[in-house]
Amino acid sequence: MSNRDLAKDIIDLVGGEENIYNLYCCATKLRFSLHDHEKADKETLEKKDGICSVVVDDGQFYIAVGNHVSEIYAEIKKIANIDGSNSPEQGDGKSKRNIGLYIFERIFEFIAGSFTPLVPVLVGAGMLKALVIVFASLHILNTEEAGMNDTFAILSAAGNAVFYFLPVMLGVTSARKLGANGYVGGAIGAALLEPNFTNLEDGSSFIGIPVVTMDYSSTVFPIFIAIAVFALLERFLKKIIHKNLQLFLIPMLSLAIIVPFTVIVFGAFDDYFGNGVASGINYLMEANDVLAGAVVGGLMTFLVLLGLHWWIVPIMLENLANGGDAIGPLWAAATFAQIGVVFGVFVKTKNNELKSLAASTAVPGLLGVMEPILYGILLRYKRTIPYVVIAGAIGGAINGLFEITSLSFNINSSILTIPINTPWQFYLIGVLASLIIGFVLTYIFGFHAESSKAVRKQ
């Protein structure tokens, strides 16, 4: 059966074009948003050649078609008029859905879809970083030996580059996800890492508007917001600029508008909100160790994703100068909670491709390289995020209760950094609690639609 024939059958069997108000393309699945799930013939779909499985969950209708999902998706979009304009709130009765949930799903689908093309290189680079750490720890790469320091630097660059330049790569994928020019999106991300820009000092301004500088390397959400605004701007410019001028004028205006916008908005956000977060954590640490542990352990994952964790580093360094840091062990609880979730995904899933992905993100994670887990698993499967919060909060509270302190600076907690915490035996209890709880929650409650055994009707 051709891709076009399968696409036609899928449209008919989900209730026809009029029953579809949106369609997304995941790694191996088509994700339909339907007005009425009762109109979809799930049993017939499951029997069709070319369809691996059909699952209804979280108000979404998932059809797994394998690695050629993008081709099927393209055919469906050609055949049916699906643009999201026939929104869920336009219907009545069962067709009505919570608009807040709908918006959240669209945002999360945008984030997950932007990361999906990058997962292989994120995981590969993460594994390389982990190997470099192991080789250095075993003195296979002796950084003090002549020539070995250069080798270490080159291999480190190979592993670090994808994470450092993540705004550039996400600029490309997120712009394409929104139907905008991916190369302009990449250029917006690159501008945030351009040497002249990164060398700007505090007190800088743009046409008289104060600019608060920040480090955009490895950040995620600034580029997402920037590209979302860029996509809207590009559509607007296409309507008002003559076609003969669009080739150069739209990219020029987009760069000239979006880059300063991003710098002004996120510089201020990072300054005020980041300072507030750091002050809040410092206050909690002084007021109640257990509460501070629960808050830091539960929310640290979000602070890392927003790039706000760097505001906590000066406090950690000051603590170390005074004899020991208590924030690092709380942060570690969030790290091990993420590792536990990945172990849960590995054991739970029956999908060999996902099992391989989980294993390849867990190994770097155990060595302190968390980006593959964050971007390869957590941001793709939103159901895992509450597990990380719960597990991290419990582990953080335990480490706070035992007043664990770190004797050396470290923001990449791993199995190799356990000895720098004292008393390390109680530290181990806290991080193992995070890991085990994250694993158990993931294994029991599942992590995405394919793990749900019940069919939820709208």
C-alpha positions as a Markdown table, in Angstrom:
| # | Residue | x | y | z |
|---|---|---|---|---|
| 1 | Met | 0.0 | 0.0 | 0.0 |
| 2 | Ser | 1.3 | 3.4 | -0.9 |
| 3 | Asn | 1.8 | 6.2 | 1.6 |
| 4 | Arg | -1.0 | 8.2 | -0.1 |
| 5 | Asp | -3.5 | 5.3 | 0.1 |
| 6 | Leu | -2.6 | 4.7 | 3.7 |
| 7 | Ala | -3.1 | 8.4 | 4.4 |
| 8 | Lys | -6.6 | 8.3 | 2.8 |
| 9 | Asp | -7.6 | 5.3 | 4.8 |
| 10 | Ile | -6.4 | 6.9 | 8.1 |
| 11 | Ile | -8.4 | 10.1 | 7.4 |
| 12 | Asp | -11.5 | 8.0 | 6.7 |
| 13 | Leu | -11.1 | 5.8 | 9.8 |
| 14 | Val | -10.6 | 8.6 | 12.3 |
| 15 | Gly | -13.9 | 10.0 | 11.3 |
| 16 | Gly | -13.1 | 12.0 | 8.2 |
| 17 | Glu | -11.6 | 15.4 | 7.7 |
| 18 | Glu | -14.4 | 17.2 | 9.6 |
| 19 | Asn | -13.6 | 15.2 | 12.7 |
| 20 | Ile | -10.0 | 16.4 | 12.8 |
| 21 | Tyr | -9.1 | 19.7 | 14.3 |
| 22 | Asn | -5.4 | 19.2 | 14.4 |
| 23 | Leu | -2.6 | 16.8 | 13.6 |
| 24 | Tyr | 1.0 | 16.6 | 14.9 |
| 25 | Cys | 3.9 | 14.4 | 13.8 |
| 26 | Cys | 6.0 | 12.8 | 16.5 |
| 27 | Ala | 9.0 | 10.5 | 16.2 |
| 28 | Thr | 7.1 | 7.5 | 15.0 |
| 29 | Lys | 3.4 | 8.4 | 15.6 |
| 30 | Leu | 0.7 | 10.6 | 14.1 |
| 31 | Arg | -1.0 | 12.5 | 16.9 |
| 32 | Phe | -4.6 | 13.5 | 16.1 |
| 33 | Ser | -6.8 | 15.9 | 18.0 |
| 34 | Leu | -10.3 | 14.8 | 17.3 |
| 35 | His | -13.7 | 16.3 | 18.0 |
| 36 | Asp | -15.3 | 13.0 | 18.8 |
| 37 | His | -13.3 | 9.8 | 19.4 |
| 38 | Glu | -16.4 | 7.7 | 19.0 |
| 39 | Lys | -16.3 | 8.4 | 15.3 |
| 40 | Ala | -12.9 | 6.8 | 14.9 |
| 41 | Asp | -12.7 | 3.1 | 14.1 |
| 42 | Lys | -9.8 | 2.0 | 16.3 |
| 43 | Glu | -10.2 | -1.7 | 15.7 |
| 44 | Thr | -10.1 | -1.4 | 11.9 |
| 45 | Leu | -7.1 | 1.0 | 12.1 |
| 46 | Glu | -5.1 | -1.5 | 14.2 |
| 47 | Lys | -5.6 | -4.2 | 11.5 |
| 48 | Lys | -4.4 | -2.0 | 8.6 |
| 49 | Asp | -1.0 | -2.8 | 7.0 |
| 50 | Gly | 1.5 | -0.1 | 7.8 |
| 51 | Ile | 0.0 | 0.7 | 11.2 |
| 52 | Cys | 1.8 | -0.6 | 14.3 |
| 53 | Ser | -0.6 | 0.4 | 17.0 |
| 54 | Val | -3.4 | 2.8 | 17.9 |
| 55 | Val | -3.8 | 4.3 | 21.4 |
| 56 | Val | -6.2 | 6.9 | 22.8 |
| 57 | Asp | -4.8 | 8.8 | 25.7 |
| 58 | Asp | -4.8 | 12.3 | 27.3 |
| 59 | Gly | -7.5 | 13.4 | 24.9 |
| 60 | Gln | -5.3 | 12.5 | 21.9 |
| 61 | Phe | -5.5 | 9.8 | 19.2 |
| 62 | Tyr | -2.1 | 8.3 | 18.5 |
| 63 | Ile | -1.4 | 6.1 | 15.4 |
| 64 | Ala | 2.1 | 4.6 | 15.3 |
| 65 | Val | 3.3 | 4.1 | 11.7 |
| 66 | Gly | 7.0 | 3.7 | 12.2 |
| 67 | Asn | 10.0 | 5.5 | 10.7 |
| 68 | His | 8.1 | 6.7 | 7.6 |
| 69 | Val | 5.8 | 8.8 | 9.8 |
| 70 | Ser | 6.9 | 12.1 | 8.2 |
| 71 | Glu | 5.9 | 10.8 | 4.7 |
| 72 | Ile | 2.4 | 9.7 | 5.9 |
| 73 | Tyr | 2.0 | 13.0 | 7.7 |
| 74 | Ala | 2.8 | 15.0 | 4.6 |
| 75 | Glu | 0.3 | 13.0 | 2.5 |
| 76 | Ile | -2.4 | 13.6 | 5.1 |
| 77 | Lys | -1.7 | 17.3 | 5.1 |
| 78 | Lys | -2.0 | 17.3 | 1.3 |
| 79 | Ile | -5.3 | 15.5 | 1.2 |
| 80 | Ala | -7.1 | 17.1 | 4.2 |
| 81 | Asn | -7.4 | 20.7 | 5.1 |
| 82 | Ile | -6.1 | 20.5 | 8.7 |
| 83 | Asp | -4.7 | 23.8 | 10.0 |
| 84 | Gly | -6.1 | 24.0 | 13.5 |
| 85 | Ser | -8.6 | 26.7 | 12.6 |
| 86 | Asn | -11.5 | 24.3 | 13.4 |
| 87 | Ser | -10.6 | 24.7 | 17.0 |
| 88 | Pro | -12.0 | 22.5 | 19.8 |
| 89 | Glu | -14.1 | 25.2 | 21.4 |
| 90 | Gln | -16.1 | 25.7 | 18.2 |
| 91 | Gly | -18.1 | 22.5 | 18.7 |
| 92 | Asp | -20.6 | 21.6 | 21.3 |
| 93 | Gly | -21.1 | 18.9 | 23.8 |
| 94 | Lys | -18.3 | 16.4 | 23.7 |
| 95 | Ser | -16.4 | 18.4 | 21.1 |
| 96 | Lys | -15.7 | 21.1 | 23.7 |
| 97 | Arg | -12.3 | 20.9 | 25.4 |
| 98 | Asn | -10.5 | 23.0 | 28.0 |
| 99 | Ile | -8.8 | 25.7 | 26.0 |
| 100 | Gly | -6.1 | 26.0 | 28.6 |
| 101 | Leu | -5.2 | 22.3 | 28.2 |
| 102 | Tyr | -5.3 | 22.7 | 24.4 |
| 103 | Ile | -2.9 | 25.6 | 24.5 |
| 104 | Phe | -0.6 | 23.7 | 26.8 |
| 105 | Glu | -0.6 | 20.7 | 24.5 |
| 106 | Arg | 0.2 | 22.9 | 21.5 |
| 107 | Ile | 3.2 | 24.5 | 23.4 |
| 108 | Phe | 4.5 | 21.1 | 24.6 |
| 109 | Glu | 4.1 | 19.6 | 21.1 |
| 110 | Phe | 6.1 | 22.6 | 19.7 |
| 111 | Ile | 8.9 | 22.0 | 22.2 |
| 112 | Ala | 9.0 | 18.2 | 21.8 |
| 113 | Gly | 8.8 | 18.5 | 18.0 |
| 114 | Ser | 11.7 | 20.9 | 17.9 |
| 115 | Phe | 13.9 | 18.5 | 19.9 |
| 116 | Thr | 13.0 | 15.3 | 18.0 |
| 117 | Pro | 15.3 | 15.9 | 15.0 |
| 118 | Leu | 18.2 | 16.7 | 17.5 |
| 119 | Val | 17.8 | 13.6 | 19.7 |
| 120 | Pro | 20.4 | 11.5 | 17.9 |
| 121 | Val | 23.2 | 14.1 | 18.0 |
| 122 | Leu | 22.3 | 15.1 | 21.6 |
| 123 | Val | 22.6 | 11.5 | 22.7 |
| 124 | Gly | 25.7 | 10.9 | 20.7 |
| 125 | Ala | 27.4 | 14.0 | 22.0 |
| 126 | Gly | 26.3 | 13.1 | 25.6 |
| 127 | Met | 27.9 | 9.7 | 25.3 |
| 128 | Leu | 31.1 | 11.2 | 24.0 |
| 129 | Lys | 31.2 | 13.6 | 27.0 |
| 130 | Ala | 30.6 | 10.7 | 29.3 |
| 131 | Leu | 33.5 | 8.7 | 27.7 |
| 132 | Val | 35.8 | 11.7 | 28.0 |
| 133 | Ile | 34.9 | 12.0 | 31.7 |
| 134 | Val | 35.6 | 8.3 | 32.2 |
| 135 | Phe | 38.9 | 8.4 | 30.3 |
| 136 | Ala | 40.1 | 11.4 | 32.3 |
| 137 | Ser | 39.1 | 9.7 | 35.6 |
| 138 | Leu | 41.0 | 6.6 | 34.7 |
| 139 | His | 44.0 | 8.7 | 33.6 |
| 140 | Ile | 43.7 | 7.3 | 30.1 |
| 141 | Leu | 43.5 | 10.9 | 29.1 |
| 142 | Asn | 46.1 | 12.5 | 31.4 |
| 143 | Thr | 45.6 | 16.2 | 31.0 |
| 144 | Glu | 49.0 | 16.9 | 32.6 |
| 145 | Glu | 50.9 | 14.8 | 30.1 |
| 146 | Ala | 52.3 | 16.5 | 27.0 |
| 147 | Gly | 50.0 | 16.1 | 24.0 |
| 148 | Met | 47.2 | 14.5 | 26.1 |
| 149 | Asn | 45.8 | 17.9 | 27.1 |
| 150 | Asp | 45.3 | 18.8 | 23.5 |
| 151 | Thr | 43.6 | 15.5 | 22.9 |
| 152 | Phe | 41.3 | 16.1 | 25.8 |
| 153 | Ala | 40.5 | 19.6 | 24.6 |
| 154 | Ile | 39.6 | 18.4 | 21.1 |
| 155 | Leu | 37.4 | 15.5 | 22.3 |
| 156 | Ser | 35.8 | 17.8 | 24.8 |
| 157 | Ala | 35.0 | 20.3 | 22.1 |
| 158 | Ala | 33.4 | 17.5 | 20.0 |
| 159 | Gly | 31.2 | 16.5 | 22.9 |
| 160 | Asn | 30.4 | 20.0 | 24.2 |
| 161 | Ala | 29.7 | 21.8 | 20.9 |
| 162 | Val | 26.1 | 20.6 | 20.3 |
| 163 | Phe | 25.1 | 21.7 | 23.8 |
| 164 | Tyr | 26.9 | 25.1 | 23.7 |
| 165 | Phe | 25.4 | 25.9 | 20.3 |
| 166 | Leu | 22.0 | 24.5 | 21.2 |
| 167 | Pro | 20.2 | 27.8 | 20.5 |
| 168 | Val | 21.5 | 27.7 | 16.9 |
| 169 | Met | 20.3 | 24.2 | 16.3 |
| 170 | Leu | 16.9 | 24.8 | 18.0 |
| 171 | Gly | 16.6 | 28.0 | 16.0 |
| 172 | Val | 16.6 | 25.8 | 12.9 |
| 173 | Thr | 14.3 | 23.0 | 14.1 |
| 174 | Ser | 11.8 | 25.2 | 15.9 |
| 175 | Ala | 11.4 | 27.6 | 13.0 |
| 176 | Arg | 10.8 | 24.7 | 10.7 |
| 177 | Lys | 8.3 | 23.3 | 13.2 |
| 178 | Leu | 6.3 | 26.6 | 12.9 |
| 179 | Gly | 6.6 | 26.8 | 9.1 |
| 180 | Ala | 9.1 | 29.6 | 9.2 |
| 181 | Asn | 12.6 | 29.9 | 7.5 |
| 182 | Gly | 14.8 | 27.6 | 9.4 |
| 183 | Tyr | 18.0 | 29.3 | 8.4 |
| 184 | Val | 16.9 | 32.6 | 9.7 |
| 185 | Gly | 15.9 | 30.9 | 12.9 |
| 186 | Gly | 19.4 | 29.4 | 13.1 |
| 187 | Ala | 20.9 | 32.9 | 12.5 |
| 188 | Ile | 18.8 | 34.3 | 15.4 |
| 189 | Gly | 20.3 | 31.7 | 17.7 |
| 190 | Ala | 23.8 | 32.3 | 16.3 |
| 191 | Ala | 23.5 | 36.0 | 17.0 |
| 192 | Leu | 23.0 | 35.3 | 20.7 |
| 193 | Leu | 26.4 | 33.5 | 20.7 |
| 194 | Glu | 28.3 | 35.9 | 18.4 |
| 195 | Pro | 31.6 | 36.9 | 20.1 |
| 196 | Asn | 31.0 | 40.7 | 20.0 |
| 197 | Phe | 27.6 | 40.2 | 21.6 |
| 198 | Thr | 28.9 | 37.8 | 24.3 |
| 199 | Asn | 31.6 | 40.4 | 25.1 |
| 200 | Leu | 29.1 | 43.1 | 26.0 |
| 201 | Glu | 29.4 | 44.3 | 29.5 |
| 202 | Asp | 26.8 | 45.3 | 32.1 |
| 203 | Gly | 25.4 | 48.8 | 31.4 |
| 204 | Ser | 25.1 | 48.2 | 27.6 |
| 205 | Ser | 22.1 | 49.6 | 25.7 |
| 206 | Phe | 20.3 | 49.3 | 22.4 |
| 207 | Ile | 19.2 | 52.6 | 20.9 |
| 208 | Gly | 19.0 | 53.9 | 24.5 |
| 209 | Ile | 17.2 | 50.9 | 25.9 |
| 210 | Pro | 19.2 | 49.3 | 28.8 |
| 211 | Val | 20.3 | 45.7 | 28.0 |
| 212 | Val | 21.1 | 43.2 | 30.7 |
| 213 | Thr | 23.6 | 40.7 | 29.3 |
| 214 | Met | 23.4 | 37.0 | 30.0 |
| 215 | Asp | 25.0 | 33.8 | 28.7 |
| 216 | Tyr | 22.7 | 32.2 | 26.1 |
| 217 | Ser | 24.9 | 29.2 | 25.4 |
| 218 | Ser | 23.1 | 25.9 | 26.1 |
| 219 | Thr | 19.8 | 27.8 | 26.8 |
| 220 | Val | 16.5 | 26.6 | 25.5 |
| 221 | Phe | 13.6 | 28.8 | 26.3 |
| 222 | Pro | 14.9 | 32.2 | 25.1 |
| 223 | Ile | 15.3 | 30.8 | 21.5 |
| 224 | Phe | 11.9 | 29.2 | 21.7 |
| 225 | Ile | 10.2 | 32.5 | 22.5 |
| 226 | Ala | 12.3 | 34.3 | 20.0 |
| 227 | Ile | 11.4 | 31.9 | 17.2 |
| 228 | Ala | 7.7 | 31.9 | 18.1 |
| 229 | Val | 7.7 | 35.7 | 17.7 |
| 230 | Phe | 9.8 | 35.4 | 14.5 |
| 231 | Ala | 7.3 | 33.0 | 13.0 |
| 232 | Leu | 4.4 | 35.5 | 13.6 |
| 233 | Leu | 6.6 | 38.4 | 12.3 |
| 234 | Glu | 7.5 | 36.5 | 9.1 |
| 235 | Arg | 3.9 | 35.8 | 8.3 |
| 236 | Phe | 3.0 | 39.4 | 8.8 |
| 237 | Leu | 5.9 | 40.6 | 6.6 |
| 238 | Lys | 5.0 | 38.3 | 3.8 |
| 239 | Lys | 1.6 | 39.9 | 3.7 |
| 240 | Ile | 2.9 | 43.5 | 3.4 |
| 241 | Ile | 6.1 | 43.1 | 1.5 |
| 242 | His | 6.1 | 42.7 | -2.3 |
| 243 | Lys | 7.2 | 39.2 | -3.4 |
| 244 | Asn | 10.1 | 40.6 | -5.4 |
| 245 | Leu | 11.6 | 42.1 | -2.2 |
| 246 | Gln | 10.8 | 39.3 | 0.2 |
| 247 | Leu | 14.0 | 37.3 | -0.5 |
| 248 | Phe | 16.3 | 39.7 | 1.3 |
| 249 | Leu | 13.9 | 42.1 | 3.1 |
| 250 | Ile | 12.1 | 39.6 | 5.3 |
| 251 | Pro | 15.4 | 37.9 | 6.7 |
| 252 | Met | 16.9 | 41.4 | 7.2 |
| 253 | Leu | 14.0 | 42.8 | 9.1 |
| 254 | Ser | 13.5 | 39.6 | 11.1 |
| 255 | Leu | 17.1 | 39.6 | 12.3 |
| 256 | Ala | 17.0 | 43.4 | 13.0 |
| 257 | Ile | 13.9 | 43.1 | 15.1 |
| 258 | Ile | 14.0 | 39.7 | 16.8 |
| 259 | Val | 17.6 | 39.7 | 18.1 |
| 260 | Pro | 17.3 | 43.0 | 19.9 |
| 261 | Phe | 13.8 | 41.9 | 21.2 |
| 262 | Thr | 15.2 | 38.7 | 22.6 |
| 263 | Val | 18.2 | 40.5 | 24.3 |
| 264 | Ile | 16.0 | 43.2 | 25.9 |
| 265 | Val | 13.2 | 40.9 | 27.1 |
| 266 | Phe | 15.3 | 37.9 | 28.3 |
| 267 | Gly | 18.1 | 40.0 | 29.7 |
| 268 | Ala | 15.6 | 41.7 | 32.0 |
| 269 | Phe | 13.8 | 38.5 | 32.8 |
| 270 | Asp | 17.1 | 36.7 | 33.6 |
| 271 | Asp | 18.3 | 39.6 | 35.8 |
| 272 | Tyr | 15.2 | 40.2 | 37.9 |
| 273 | Phe | 13.7 | 36.7 | 38.0 |
| 274 | Gly | 17.1 | 35.0 | 38.4 |
| 275 | Asn | 18.0 | 37.3 | 41.2 |
| 276 | Gly | 14.7 | 36.6 | 42.9 |
| 277 | Val | 15.2 | 32.9 | 42.6 |
| 278 | Ala | 18.6 | 33.0 | 44.1 |
| 279 | Ser | 17.5 | 35.2 | 47.0 |
| 280 | Gly | 14.5 | 32.9 | 47.6 |
| 281 | Ile | 16.6 | 29.8 | 47.8 |
| 282 | Asn | 19.1 | 31.5 | 50.1 |
| 283 | Tyr | 16.2 | 32.6 | 52.4 |
| 284 | Leu | 14.8 | 29.0 | 52.4 |
| 285 | Met | 18.2 | 27.6 | 53.2 |
| 286 | Glu | 18.4 | 29.8 | 56.3 |
| 287 | Ala | 14.8 | 29.2 | 57.4 |
| 288 | Asn | 14.2 | 25.5 | 57.0 |
| 289 | Asp | 16.6 | 22.9 | 55.5 |
| 290 | Val | 13.9 | 20.3 | 54.8 |
| 291 | Leu | 11.6 | 22.8 | 53.0 |
| 292 | Ala | 14.5 | 24.2 | 51.1 |
| 293 | Gly | 15.5 | 20.7 | 50.1 |
| 294 | Ala | 12.0 | 19.9 | 48.8 |
| 295 | Val | 11.7 | 23.1 | 46.9 |
| 296 | Val | 15.2 | 23.0 | 45.3 |
| 297 | Gly | 15.0 | 19.3 | 44.6 |
| 298 | Gly | 11.6 | 19.6 | 43.1 |
| 299 | Leu | 12.1 | 22.7 | 41.0 |
| 300 | Met | 15.8 | 22.6 | 40.0 |
| 301 | Thr | 15.0 | 20.8 | 36.7 |
| 302 | Phe | 12.9 | 23.8 | 35.6 |
| 303 | Leu | 15.6 | 26.3 | 36.7 |
| 304 | Val | 18.1 | 24.4 | 34.5 |
| 305 | Leu | 15.8 | 24.4 | 31.5 |
| 306 | Leu | 15.2 | 28.2 | 31.9 |
| 307 | Gly | 18.9 | 28.8 | 32.4 |
| 308 | Leu | 18.3 | 30.4 | 35.8 |
| 309 | His | 20.5 | 27.9 | 37.7 |
| 310 | Trp | 23.6 | 30.1 | 37.0 |
| 311 | Trp | 22.3 | 32.6 | 39.5 |
| 312 | Ile | 22.6 | 30.1 | 42.3 |
| 313 | Val | 26.3 | 29.3 | 41.5 |
| 314 | Pro | 27.7 | 32.4 | 43.2 |
| 315 | Ile | 25.9 | 31.4 | 46.4 |
| 316 | Met | 27.3 | 27.9 | 46.1 |
| 317 | Leu | 30.8 | 29.3 | 45.7 |
| 318 | Glu | 30.4 | 31.6 | 48.7 |
| 319 | Asn | 29.1 | 28.7 | 50.8 |
| 320 | Leu | 32.2 | 26.6 | 49.8 |
| 321 | Ala | 34.5 | 29.5 | 50.8 |
| 322 | Asn | 32.8 | 29.3 | 54.3 |
| 323 | Gly | 33.5 | 25.6 | 54.6 |
| 324 | Gly | 30.8 | 23.7 | 52.7 |
| 325 | Asp | 27.8 | 24.1 | 50.3 |
| 326 | Ala | 24.4 | 22.7 | 51.1 |
| 327 | Ile | 22.7 | 23.6 | 47.8 |
| 328 | Gly | 24.7 | 21.1 | 45.6 |
| 329 | Pro | 23.3 | 18.0 | 47.4 |
| 330 | Leu | 19.7 | 19.3 | 47.0 |
| 331 | Trp | 20.4 | 19.9 | 43.3 |
| 332 | Ala | 21.7 | 16.4 | 43.1 |
| 333 | Ala | 18.3 | 15.0 | 44.1 |
| 334 | Ala | 16.8 | 16.5 | 41.0 |
| 335 | Thr | 19.5 | 15.0 | 38.9 |
| 336 | Phe | 19.1 | 11.5 | 40.2 |
| 337 | Ala | 15.3 | 11.8 | 40.0 |
| 338 | Gln | 15.8 | 12.3 | 36.2 |
| 339 | Ile | 18.0 | 9.3 | 36.0 |
| 340 | Gly | 15.4 | 7.2 | 37.9 |
| 341 | Val | 12.7 | 8.3 | 35.4 |
| 342 | Val | 14.9 | 7.2 | 32.5 |
| 343 | Phe | 15.5 | 3.8 | 34.1 |
| 344 | Gly | 11.7 | 3.5 | 34.4 |
| 345 | Val | 11.3 | 4.3 | 30.7 |
| 346 | Phe | 13.9 | 1.7 | 29.9 |
| 347 | Val | 12.2 | -1.1 | 31.9 |
| 348 | Lys | 8.6 | -0.1 | 31.0 |
| 349 | Thr | 8.8 | 0.4 | 27.2 |
| 350 | Lys | 8.5 | -2.4 | 24.7 |
| 351 | Asn | 9.7 | -0.2 | 21.9 |
| 352 | Asn | 13.2 | -1.2 | 21.1 |
| 353 | Glu | 14.1 | 2.2 | 19.6 |
| 354 | Leu | 12.9 | 4.0 | 22.8 |
| 355 | Lys | 14.6 | 1.4 | 25.0 |
| 356 | Ser | 17.9 | 2.1 | 23.2 |
| 357 | Leu | 17.4 | 5.9 | 23.6 |
| 358 | Ala | 16.7 | 5.5 | 27.3 |
| 359 | Ala | 19.8 | 3.4 | 27.8 |
| 360 | Ser | 22.0 | 5.8 | 25.9 |
| 361 | Thr | 20.8 | 8.8 | 27.9 |
| 362 | Ala | 21.1 | 7.0 | 31.2 |
| 363 | Val | 24.8 | 6.3 | 30.9 |
| 364 | Pro | 25.9 | 10.0 | 30.4 |
| 365 | Gly | 23.4 | 10.9 | 33.1 |
| 366 | Leu | 25.1 | 8.7 | 35.7 |
| 367 | Leu | 28.3 | 10.5 | 34.8 |
| 368 | Gly | 26.7 | 14.0 | 35.2 |
| 369 | Val | 25.8 | 14.7 | 31.6 |
| 370 | Met | 22.1 | 15.5 | 31.9 |
| 371 | Glu | 21.2 | 17.2 | 28.6 |
| 372 | Pro | 20.4 | 14.0 | 26.7 |
| 373 | Ile | 17.9 | 13.1 | 29.5 |
| 374 | Leu | 16.4 | 16.6 | 29.6 |
| 375 | Tyr | 16.0 | 17.1 | 25.9 |
| 376 | Gly | 15.7 | 13.4 | 24.7 |
| 377 | Ile | 13.2 | 12.1 | 27.3 |
| 378 | Leu | 11.7 | 14.7 | 29.7 |
| 379 | Leu | 10.7 | 17.3 | 27.1 |
| 380 | Arg | 9.4 | 14.7 | 24.7 |
| 381 | Tyr | 7.3 | 12.8 | 27.3 |
| 382 | Lys | 5.6 | 15.5 | 29.5 |
| 383 | Arg | 4.0 | 12.9 | 31.8 |
| 384 | Thr | 7.5 | 12.3 | 33.3 |
| 385 | Ile | 7.9 | 15.8 | 34.5 |
| 386 | Pro | 5.7 | 15.5 | 37.6 |
| 387 | Tyr | 7.6 | 12.3 | 38.5 |
| 388 | Val | 10.9 | 14.3 | 38.5 |
| 389 | Val | 9.3 | 17.0 | 40.7 |
| 390 | Ile | 8.0 | 14.5 | 43.2 |
| 391 | Ala | 11.1 | 12.3 | 43.4 |
| 392 | Gly | 13.5 | 15.3 | 43.4 |
| 393 | Ala | 11.5 | 17.0 | 46.2 |
| 394 | Ile | 11.6 | 13.9 | 48.4 |
| 395 | Gly | 15.3 | 13.3 | 47.8 |
| 396 | Gly | 16.0 | 16.9 | 48.4 |
| 397 | Ala | 14.1 | 17.0 | 51.6 |
| 398 | Ile | 16.1 | 14.0 | 52.9 |
| 399 | Asn | 19.4 | 15.6 | 52.0 |
| 400 | Gly | 18.1 | 18.8 | 53.7 |
| 401 | Leu | 17.1 | 16.8 | 56.8 |
| 402 | Phe | 20.5 | 15.3 | 57.2 |
| 403 | Glu | 22.2 | 18.7 | 56.5 |
| 404 | Ile | 24.4 | 17.2 | 53.7 |
| 405 | Thr | 27.2 | 19.6 | 52.5 |
| 406 | Ser | 29.5 | 19.5 | 49.5 |
| 407 | Leu | 33.2 | 20.0 | 50.1 |
| 408 | Ser | 34.0 | 20.8 | 46.5 |
| 409 | Phe | 32.2 | 22.8 | 43.7 |
| 410 | Asn | 30.2 | 20.7 | 41.4 |
| 411 | Ile | 27.0 | 21.3 | 39.5 |
| 412 | Asn | 27.1 | 18.0 | 37.5 |
| 413 | Ser | 26.3 | 15.5 | 40.2 |
| 414 | Ser | 27.1 | 11.9 | 39.3 |
| 415 | Ile | 28.2 | 8.6 | 40.7 |
| 416 | Leu | 31.7 | 10.0 | 40.6 |
| 417 | Thr | 31.0 | 12.9 | 42.9 |
| 418 | Ile | 29.4 | 11.0 | 45.8 |
| 419 | Pro | 32.6 | 11.2 | 47.9 |
| 420 | Ile | 32.7 | 15.0 | 47.9 |
| 421 | Asn | 29.5 | 15.1 | 50.0 |
| 422 | Thr | 29.5 | 14.7 | 53.7 |
| 423 | Pro | 28.3 | 12.6 | 55.4 |
| 424 | Trp | 28.3 | 10.7 | 52.1 |
| 425 | Gln | 26.3 | 7.7 | 53.5 |
| 426 | Phe | 23.3 | 9.9 | 54.2 |
| 427 | Tyr | 23.8 | 11.7 | 50.9 |
| 428 | Leu | 23.5 | 8.4 | 49.2 |
| 429 | Ile | 20.2 | 7.7 | 50.9 |
| 430 | Gly | 18.8 | 11.0 | 49.6 |
| 431 | Val | 19.9 | 10.5 | 45.9 |
| 432 | Leu | 18.9 | 6.8 | 45.9 |
| 433 | Ala | 15.5 | 7.8 | 47.2 |
| 434 | Ser | 15.1 | 10.2 | 44.3 |
| 435 | Leu | 16.3 | 7.6 | 41.8 |
| 436 | Ile | 14.0 | 4.8 | 43.1 |
| 437 | Ile | 10.9 | 7.0 | 43.4 |
| 438 | Gly | 11.4 | 8.4 | 39.9 |
| 439 | Phe | 11.8 | 4.8 | 38.6 |
| 440 | Val | 8.7 | 3.5 | 40.5 |
| 441 | Leu | 6.4 | 6.4 | 39.5 |
| 442 | Thr | 7.4 | 6.0 | 35.8 |
| 443 | Tyr | 7.0 | 2.2 | 35.9 |
| 444 | Ile | 3.6 | 2.3 | 37.6 |
| 445 | Phe | 2.0 | 5.3 | 35.9 |
| 446 | Gly | 3.7 | 5.2 | 32.5 |
| 447 | Phe | 5.3 | 8.0 | 30.6 |
| 448 | His | 3.4 | 8.6 | 27.4 |
| 449 | Ala | 0.4 | 7.5 | 25.4 |
| 450 | Glu | 1.7 | 4.1 | 24.4 |
| 451 | Ser | 2.1 | 3.1 | 28.1 |
| 452 | Ser | -1.6 | 3.6 | 28.9 |
| 453 | Lys | -3.7 | 0.5 | 28.9 |
| 454 | Ala | -7.0 | 2.3 | 29.2 |
| 455 | Val | -8.7 | 4.0 | 26.3 |
| 456 | Arg | -10.0 | 7.3 | 27.6 |
| 457 | Lys | -13.0 | 8.7 | 25.7 |
| 458 | Gln | -13.6 | 12.4 | 25.4 |
